Short mmCIF file of C-alpha atoms in Angstrom, two decimals:
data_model
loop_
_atom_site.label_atom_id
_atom_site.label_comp_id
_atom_site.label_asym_id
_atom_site.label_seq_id
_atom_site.Cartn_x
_atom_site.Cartn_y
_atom_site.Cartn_z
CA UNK A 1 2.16 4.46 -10.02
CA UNK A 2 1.63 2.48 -13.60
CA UNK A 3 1.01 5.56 -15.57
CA UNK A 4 4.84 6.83 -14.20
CA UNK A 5 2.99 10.36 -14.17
CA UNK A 6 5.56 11.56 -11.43
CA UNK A 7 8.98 13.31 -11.57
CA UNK A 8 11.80 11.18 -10.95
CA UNK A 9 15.95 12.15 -11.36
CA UNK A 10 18.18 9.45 -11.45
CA UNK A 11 21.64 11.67 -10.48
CA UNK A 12 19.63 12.68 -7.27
CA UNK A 13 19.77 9.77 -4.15
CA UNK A 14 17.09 11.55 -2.62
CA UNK A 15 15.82 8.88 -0.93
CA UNK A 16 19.11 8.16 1.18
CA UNK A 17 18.61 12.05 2.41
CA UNK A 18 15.67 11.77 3.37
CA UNK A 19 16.20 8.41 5.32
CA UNK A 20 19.01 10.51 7.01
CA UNK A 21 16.97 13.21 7.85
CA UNK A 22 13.90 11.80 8.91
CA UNK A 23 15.88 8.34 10.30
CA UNK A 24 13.61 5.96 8.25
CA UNK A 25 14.34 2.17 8.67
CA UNK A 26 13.29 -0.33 5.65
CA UNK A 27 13.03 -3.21 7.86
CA UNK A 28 13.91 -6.81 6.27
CA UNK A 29 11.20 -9.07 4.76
CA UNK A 30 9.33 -11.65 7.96
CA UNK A 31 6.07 -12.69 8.44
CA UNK A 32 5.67 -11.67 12.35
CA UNK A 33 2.57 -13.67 12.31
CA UNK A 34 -0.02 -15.84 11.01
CA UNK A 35 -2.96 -13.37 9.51
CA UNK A 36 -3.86 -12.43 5.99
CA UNK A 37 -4.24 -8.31 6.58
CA UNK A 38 -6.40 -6.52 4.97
CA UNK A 39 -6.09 -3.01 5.01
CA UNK A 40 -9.46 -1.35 3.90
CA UNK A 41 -9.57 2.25 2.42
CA UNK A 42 -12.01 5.20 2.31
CA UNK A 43 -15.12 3.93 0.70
CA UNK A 44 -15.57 6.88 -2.20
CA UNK A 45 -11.90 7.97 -2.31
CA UNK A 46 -10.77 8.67 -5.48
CA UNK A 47 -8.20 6.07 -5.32
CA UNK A 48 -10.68 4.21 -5.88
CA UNK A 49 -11.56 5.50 -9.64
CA UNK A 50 -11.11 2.44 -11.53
CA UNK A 51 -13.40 0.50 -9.77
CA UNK A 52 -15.95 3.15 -10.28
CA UNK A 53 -15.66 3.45 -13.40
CA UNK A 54 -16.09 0.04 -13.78
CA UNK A 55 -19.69 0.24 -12.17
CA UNK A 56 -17.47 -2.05 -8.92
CA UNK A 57 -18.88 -0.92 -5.45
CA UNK A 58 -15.71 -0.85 -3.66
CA UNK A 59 -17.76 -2.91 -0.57
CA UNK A 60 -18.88 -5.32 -2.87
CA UNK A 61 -15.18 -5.86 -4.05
CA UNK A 62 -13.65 -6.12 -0.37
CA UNK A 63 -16.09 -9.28 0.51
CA UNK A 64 -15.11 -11.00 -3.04
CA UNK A 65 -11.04 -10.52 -2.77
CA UNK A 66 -12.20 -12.17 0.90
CA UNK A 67 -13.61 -15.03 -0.89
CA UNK A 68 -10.64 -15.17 -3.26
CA UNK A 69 -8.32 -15.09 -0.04
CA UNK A 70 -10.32 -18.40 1.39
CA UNK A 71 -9.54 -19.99 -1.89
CA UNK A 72 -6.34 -19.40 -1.57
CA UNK A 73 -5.41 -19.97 1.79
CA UNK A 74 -6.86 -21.90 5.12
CA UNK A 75 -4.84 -18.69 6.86
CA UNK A 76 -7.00 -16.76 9.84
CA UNK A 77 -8.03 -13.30 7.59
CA UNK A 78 -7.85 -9.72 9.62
CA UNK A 79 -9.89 -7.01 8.67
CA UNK A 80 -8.67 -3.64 9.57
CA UNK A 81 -10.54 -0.43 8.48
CA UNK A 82 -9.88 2.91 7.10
CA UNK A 83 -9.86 5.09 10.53
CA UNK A 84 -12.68 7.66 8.71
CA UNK A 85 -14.56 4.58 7.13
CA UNK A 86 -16.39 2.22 9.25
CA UNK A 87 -19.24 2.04 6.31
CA UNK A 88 -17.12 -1.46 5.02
CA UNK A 89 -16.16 -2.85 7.41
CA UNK A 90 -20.07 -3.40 8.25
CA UNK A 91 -21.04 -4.16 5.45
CA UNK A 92 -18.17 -7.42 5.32
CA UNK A 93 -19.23 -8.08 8.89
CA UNK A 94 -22.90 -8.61 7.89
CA UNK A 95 -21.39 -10.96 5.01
CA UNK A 96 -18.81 -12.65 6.61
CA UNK A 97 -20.01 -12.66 10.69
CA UNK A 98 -17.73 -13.65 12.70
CA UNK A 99 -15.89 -16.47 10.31
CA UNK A 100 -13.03 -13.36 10.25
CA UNK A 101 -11.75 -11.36 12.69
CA UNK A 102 -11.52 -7.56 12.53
CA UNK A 103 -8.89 -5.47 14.40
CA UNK A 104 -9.81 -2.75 17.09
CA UNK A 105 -6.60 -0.90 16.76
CA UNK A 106 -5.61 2.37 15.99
CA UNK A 107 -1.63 1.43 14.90
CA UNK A 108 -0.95 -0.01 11.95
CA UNK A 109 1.83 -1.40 13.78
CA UNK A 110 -0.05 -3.73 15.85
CA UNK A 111 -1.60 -5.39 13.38
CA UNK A 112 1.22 -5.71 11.22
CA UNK A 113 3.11 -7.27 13.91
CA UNK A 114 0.07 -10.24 13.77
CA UNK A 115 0.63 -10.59 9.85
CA UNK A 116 1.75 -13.44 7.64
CA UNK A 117 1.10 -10.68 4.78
CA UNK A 118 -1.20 -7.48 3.81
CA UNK A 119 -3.73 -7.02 1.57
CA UNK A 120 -4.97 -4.00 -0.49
CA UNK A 121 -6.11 -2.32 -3.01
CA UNK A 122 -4.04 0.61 -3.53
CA UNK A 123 -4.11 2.58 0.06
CA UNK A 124 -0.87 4.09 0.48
CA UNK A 125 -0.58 1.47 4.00
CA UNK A 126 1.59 -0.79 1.90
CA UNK A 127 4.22 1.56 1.92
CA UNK A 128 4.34 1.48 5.49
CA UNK A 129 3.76 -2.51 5.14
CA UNK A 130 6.96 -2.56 3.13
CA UNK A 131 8.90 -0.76 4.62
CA UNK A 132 8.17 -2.62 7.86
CA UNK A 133 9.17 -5.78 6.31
CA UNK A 134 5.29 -7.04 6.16
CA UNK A 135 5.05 -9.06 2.75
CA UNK A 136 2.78 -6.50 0.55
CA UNK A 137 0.01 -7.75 -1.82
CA UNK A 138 -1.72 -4.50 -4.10
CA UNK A 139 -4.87 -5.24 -6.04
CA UNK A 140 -4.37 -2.52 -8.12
CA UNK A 141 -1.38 -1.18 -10.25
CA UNK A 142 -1.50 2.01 -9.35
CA UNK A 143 -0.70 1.55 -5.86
CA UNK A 144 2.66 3.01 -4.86
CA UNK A 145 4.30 0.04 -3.38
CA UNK A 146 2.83 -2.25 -6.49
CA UNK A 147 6.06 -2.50 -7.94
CA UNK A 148 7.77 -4.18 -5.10
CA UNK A 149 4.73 -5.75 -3.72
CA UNK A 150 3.15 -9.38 -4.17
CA UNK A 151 0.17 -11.02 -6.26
CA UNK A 152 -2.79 -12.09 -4.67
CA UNK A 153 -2.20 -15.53 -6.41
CA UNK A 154 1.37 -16.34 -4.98
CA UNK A 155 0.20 -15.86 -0.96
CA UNK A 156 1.81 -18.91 -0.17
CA UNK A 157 4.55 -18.76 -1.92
CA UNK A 158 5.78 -14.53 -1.46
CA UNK A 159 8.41 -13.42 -3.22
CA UNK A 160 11.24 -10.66 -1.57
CA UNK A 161 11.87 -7.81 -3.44
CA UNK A 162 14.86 -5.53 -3.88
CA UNK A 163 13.69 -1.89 -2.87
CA UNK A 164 16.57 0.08 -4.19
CA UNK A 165 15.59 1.46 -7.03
CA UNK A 166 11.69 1.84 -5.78
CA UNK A 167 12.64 3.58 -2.88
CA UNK A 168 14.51 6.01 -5.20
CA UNK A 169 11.55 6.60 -7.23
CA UNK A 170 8.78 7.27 -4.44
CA UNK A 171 11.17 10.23 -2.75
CA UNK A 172 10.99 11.90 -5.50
CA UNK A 173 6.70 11.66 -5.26
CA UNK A 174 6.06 14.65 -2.01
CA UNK A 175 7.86 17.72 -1.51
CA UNK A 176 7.62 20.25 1.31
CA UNK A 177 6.94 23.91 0.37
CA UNK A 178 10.57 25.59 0.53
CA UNK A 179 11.86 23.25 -1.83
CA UNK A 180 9.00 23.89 -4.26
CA UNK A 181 10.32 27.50 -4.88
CA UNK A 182 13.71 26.96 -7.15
CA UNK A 183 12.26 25.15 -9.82
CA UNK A 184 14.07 22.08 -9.87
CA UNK A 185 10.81 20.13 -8.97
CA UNK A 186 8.38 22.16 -11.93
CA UNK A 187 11.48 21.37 -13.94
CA UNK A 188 10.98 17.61 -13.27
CA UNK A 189 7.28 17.88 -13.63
CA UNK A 190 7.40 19.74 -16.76
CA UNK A 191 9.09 16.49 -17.89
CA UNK A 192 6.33 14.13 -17.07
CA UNK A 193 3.57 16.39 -18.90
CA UNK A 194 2.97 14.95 -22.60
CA UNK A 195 2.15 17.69 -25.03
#
């Protein structure tokens, strides 16, 4: 999301078509519940690049923004894993024991219906923690919903956003197949590419 290497045309609302057509609600901003949620990602994805290249083993990072978050708060901490990674989630339960809990379920929902706020890095789960209202923290700028979302440093005190203009931007980020064949969207790429 920082490097703005997507397309993105501001005489479009394509994002209020696409809310019609696929009846998406952007709920408002309220902390259903009391845990700090963090949302673990695919140890090895490479959405995870920077912190490779910066020699950072991503399970090594998860257990020290969970020290960071008991600096920072006396809130209970969740732990919910990737669905295809269970890998770190072990590893922060041999850290951390049982001083944190860690979730058992399947829909995001759940949890986020048990959340003060969520936590992480850059897995695209804060979209669907913004858009359900959930106060968003991302560790990393390049996470979509970074722009709208929270700093780790200000989880007591979480700021609202307005979502206009970001929810403008990010339906302009996937396209189905059919509308890939005009070229209005290699038009708007073509844009994006510096020569």
């Amino acid at each position: 999301m920082d490097e703005g290497v997507h397309p993105y045309d501001p005489s479009y609302n394509r994002w209020e078509e696409l809310q019609k057509q696929y009846n998406i609600d952007v709920l408002p901003q309220q902390q259903r519940g009391d845990y700090i949620l963090f949302s673990l990602q695919l140890d090895g994805d490479s959405a995870l690049n920077r912190l490779i290249y910066n020699a950072i083993q991503y399970k090594d990072y998860c257990c020290n923004v969970i020290q960071q978050i008991k600096q920072l708060t006396d809130r209970p901490i969740l732990i919910r894993s990737h669905p295809l990674d269970k890998t770190v989630i072990t590893h922060i339960k041999s850290i951390f024991g049982d001083t944190i809990e860690y979730s058992d379920y399947t829909n995001i929902y759940q949890d986020l219906d048990r959340a003060y706020c969520m936590i992480t890095y850059n897995s695209t789960s804060c979209v669907e923690s913004i858009l359900y209202g959930t106060p968003t923290i991302t560790l990393d700028s390049s996470a979509v919903a970074h722009p709208v979302a929270n700093n780790i440093t200000d989880i007591e005190s979480l700021k609202e956003h307005d979502l206009t203009y970001w929810l403008q931007k990010i339906a302009f980020m996937q396209w189905q197949g059919k509308e890939l064949t005009d070229g209005y969207v290699w038009n708007l790429l073509k844009q994006t590419i510096q020569l």
